Tab-separated table of C-alpha atoms in Angstrom:
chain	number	residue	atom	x	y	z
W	1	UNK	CA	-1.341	-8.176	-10.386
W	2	UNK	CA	-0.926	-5.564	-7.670
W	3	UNK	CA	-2.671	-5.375	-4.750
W	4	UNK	CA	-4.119	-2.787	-2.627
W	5	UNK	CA	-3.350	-3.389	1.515
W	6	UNK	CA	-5.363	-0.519	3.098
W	7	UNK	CA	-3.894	0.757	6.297
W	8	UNK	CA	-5.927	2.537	9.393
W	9	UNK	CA	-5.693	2.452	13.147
W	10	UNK	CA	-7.429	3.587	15.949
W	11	UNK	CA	-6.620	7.137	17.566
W	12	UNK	CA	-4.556	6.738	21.345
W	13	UNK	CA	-2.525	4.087	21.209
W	14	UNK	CA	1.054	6.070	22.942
W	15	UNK	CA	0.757	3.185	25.828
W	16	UNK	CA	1.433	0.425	23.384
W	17	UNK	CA	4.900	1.024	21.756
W	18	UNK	CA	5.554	-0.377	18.286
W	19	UNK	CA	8.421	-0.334	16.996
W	20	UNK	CA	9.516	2.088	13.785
W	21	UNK	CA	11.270	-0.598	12.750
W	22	UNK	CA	8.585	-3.487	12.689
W	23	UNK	CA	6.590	-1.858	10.972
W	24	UNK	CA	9.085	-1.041	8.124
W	25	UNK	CA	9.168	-4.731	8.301
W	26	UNK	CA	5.947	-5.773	7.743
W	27	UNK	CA	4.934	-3.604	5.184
W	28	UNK	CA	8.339	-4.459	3.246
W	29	UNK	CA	6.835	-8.056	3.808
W	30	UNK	CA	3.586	-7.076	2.355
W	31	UNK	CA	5.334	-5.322	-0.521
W	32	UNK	CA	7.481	-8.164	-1.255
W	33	UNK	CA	4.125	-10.490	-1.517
W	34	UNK	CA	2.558	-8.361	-4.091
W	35	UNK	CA	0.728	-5.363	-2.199
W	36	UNK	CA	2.159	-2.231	-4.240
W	37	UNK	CA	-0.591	0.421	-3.616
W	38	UNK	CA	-0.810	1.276	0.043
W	39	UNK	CA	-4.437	3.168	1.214
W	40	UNK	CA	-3.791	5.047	4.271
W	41	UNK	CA	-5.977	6.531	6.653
W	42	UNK	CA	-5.083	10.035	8.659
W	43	UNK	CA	-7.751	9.456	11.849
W	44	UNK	CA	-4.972	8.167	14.267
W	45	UNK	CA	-1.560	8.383	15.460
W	46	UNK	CA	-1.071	4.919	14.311
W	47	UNK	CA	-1.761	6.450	10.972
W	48	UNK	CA	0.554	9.019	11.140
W	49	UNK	CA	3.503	6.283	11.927
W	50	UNK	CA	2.498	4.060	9.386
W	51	UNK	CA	3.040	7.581	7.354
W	52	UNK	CA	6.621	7.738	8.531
W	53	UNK	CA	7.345	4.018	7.461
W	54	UNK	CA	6.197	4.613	4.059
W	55	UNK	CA	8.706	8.134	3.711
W	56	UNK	CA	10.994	5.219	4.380
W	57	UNK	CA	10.085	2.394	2.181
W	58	UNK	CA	9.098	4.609	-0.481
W	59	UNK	CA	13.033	5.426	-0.857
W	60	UNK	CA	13.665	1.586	-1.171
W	61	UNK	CA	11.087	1.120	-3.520
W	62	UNK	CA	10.303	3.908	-5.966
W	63	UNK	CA	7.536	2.359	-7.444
W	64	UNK	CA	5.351	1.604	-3.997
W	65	UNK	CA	2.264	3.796	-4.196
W	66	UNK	CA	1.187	5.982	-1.046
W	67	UNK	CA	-2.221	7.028	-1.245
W	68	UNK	CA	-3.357	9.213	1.745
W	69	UNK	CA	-6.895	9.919	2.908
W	70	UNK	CA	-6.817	13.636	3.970
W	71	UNK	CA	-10.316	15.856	5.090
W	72	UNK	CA	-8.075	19.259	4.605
W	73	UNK	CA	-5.091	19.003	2.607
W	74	UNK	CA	-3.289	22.163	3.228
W	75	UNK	CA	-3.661	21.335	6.822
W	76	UNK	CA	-2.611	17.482	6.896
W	77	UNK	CA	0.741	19.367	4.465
W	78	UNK	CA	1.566	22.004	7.535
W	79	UNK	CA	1.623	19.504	9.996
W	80	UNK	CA	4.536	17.090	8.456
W	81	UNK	CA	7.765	18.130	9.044
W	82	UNK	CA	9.410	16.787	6.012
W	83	UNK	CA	8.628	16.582	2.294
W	84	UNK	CA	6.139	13.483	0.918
W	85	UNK	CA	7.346	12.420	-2.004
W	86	UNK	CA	4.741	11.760	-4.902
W	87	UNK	CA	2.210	10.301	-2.298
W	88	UNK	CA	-1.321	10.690	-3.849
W	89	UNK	CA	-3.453	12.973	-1.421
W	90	UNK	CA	-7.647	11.644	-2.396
W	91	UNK	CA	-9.700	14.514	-0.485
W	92	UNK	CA	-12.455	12.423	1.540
W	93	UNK	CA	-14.760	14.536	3.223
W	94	UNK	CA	-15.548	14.526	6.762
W	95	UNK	CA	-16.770	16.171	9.691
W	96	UNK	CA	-14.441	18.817	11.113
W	97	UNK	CA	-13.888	17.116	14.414
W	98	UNK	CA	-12.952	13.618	14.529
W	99	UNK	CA	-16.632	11.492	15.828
W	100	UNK	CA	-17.471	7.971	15.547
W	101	UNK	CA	-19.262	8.727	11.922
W	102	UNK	CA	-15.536	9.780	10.414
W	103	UNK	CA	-13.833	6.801	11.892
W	104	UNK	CA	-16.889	4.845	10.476
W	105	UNK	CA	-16.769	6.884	7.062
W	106	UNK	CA	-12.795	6.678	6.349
W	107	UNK	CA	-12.982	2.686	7.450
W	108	UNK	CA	-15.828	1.778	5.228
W	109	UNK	CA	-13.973	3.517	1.944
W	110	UNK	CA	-10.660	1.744	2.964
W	111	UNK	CA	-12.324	-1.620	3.087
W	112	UNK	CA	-14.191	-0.619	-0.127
W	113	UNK	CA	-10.632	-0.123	-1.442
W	114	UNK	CA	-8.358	-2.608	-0.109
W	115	UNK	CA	-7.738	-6.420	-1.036
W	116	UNK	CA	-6.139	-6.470	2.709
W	117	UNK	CA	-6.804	-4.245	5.840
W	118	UNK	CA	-3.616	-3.995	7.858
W	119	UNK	CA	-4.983	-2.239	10.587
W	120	UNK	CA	-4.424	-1.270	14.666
W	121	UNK	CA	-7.953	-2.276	16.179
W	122	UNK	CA	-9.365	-3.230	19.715
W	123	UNK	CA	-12.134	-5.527	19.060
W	124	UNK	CA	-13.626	-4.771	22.545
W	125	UNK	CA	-14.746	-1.539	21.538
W	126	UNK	CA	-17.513	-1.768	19.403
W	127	UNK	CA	-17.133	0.792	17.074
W	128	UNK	CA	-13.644	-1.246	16.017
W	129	UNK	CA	-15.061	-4.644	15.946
W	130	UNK	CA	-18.172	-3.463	13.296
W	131	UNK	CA	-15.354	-2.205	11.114
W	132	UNK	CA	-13.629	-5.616	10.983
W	133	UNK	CA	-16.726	-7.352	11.068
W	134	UNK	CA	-17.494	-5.473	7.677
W	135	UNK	CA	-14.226	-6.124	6.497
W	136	UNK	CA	-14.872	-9.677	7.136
W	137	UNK	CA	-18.149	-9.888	5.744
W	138	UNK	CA	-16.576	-8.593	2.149
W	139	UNK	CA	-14.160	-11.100	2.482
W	140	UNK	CA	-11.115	-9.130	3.225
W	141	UNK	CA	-8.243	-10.568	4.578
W	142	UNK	CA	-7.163	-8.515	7.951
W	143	UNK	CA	-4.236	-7.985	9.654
W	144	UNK	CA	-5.354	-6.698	13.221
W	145	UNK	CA	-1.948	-5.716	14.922
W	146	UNK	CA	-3.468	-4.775	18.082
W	147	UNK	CA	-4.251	-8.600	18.697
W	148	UNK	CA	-1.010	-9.873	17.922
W	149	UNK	CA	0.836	-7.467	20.302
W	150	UNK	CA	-2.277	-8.240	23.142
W	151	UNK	CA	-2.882	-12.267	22.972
């Protein structure tokens, strides 16, 4: 059975660096265990690199699925600088600036969605730690990056 690993991250996060290349890493691990529909969120720069692995990956494995979150398609397409393969684009609407209720919004459907949140969260803001609380409380398994990288 193939499972869904739903991807999102919060906006900001240029004084941490992660490496290109660990993330390739682990989601080729996550791949490899089963998790061959990927749910990504476009809210955050750590969105946008997860994004970049998956132009990678998706060369690798042909039949990974990309599905992408976008509020304005045409826009999220001028803003990429190289072609996306067959990713699937599902039109979520949202406010036209980015508030608390979008974050809120595009985390609740990608929880809804997932059987795993691999996601880029500081618990110490609150807005964050509700979303993984929820994700919790629907018995999700989580990945939180941001607390592996800050013990």
């Amino acid at each position: 059975m193939n499972k869904t690993l739903s991807i999102i991250g919060q906006q900001d996060i240029k004084d941490i660096l992660i490496s290109p290349t660990i993330l390739i890493y682990l989601l080729e691990d996550a791949y490899k265990n089963g998790y061959k529909h990927f749910l990504i969120g476009t809210l955050s720069n750590f969105d946008y690199m997860i994004v970049d692995a998956m132009l990678i990956l998706k060369k690798i494995y042909p039949d990974l699925k990309v599905s992408v979150l976008v509020n304005n398609y045409k826009e999220y397409l001028s803003r990429k600088e190289h072609p996306l393969y067959d990713f699937n684009y599902t039109y979520y609407p949202l406010q036209e600036k980015l508030t608390n209720d979008n974050i809120v919004l595009q985390g609740n459907y990608i929880i809804d969605n997932s059987d795993k949140l691999f996601c880029f969260f500081d618990r110490r803001v609150i807005l964050f730690d509700k979303l993984l609380n929820t994700a919790k409380d629907k018995n999700k398994e989580i990945y939180n990056l941001y607390e592996i990288l800050n013990p």
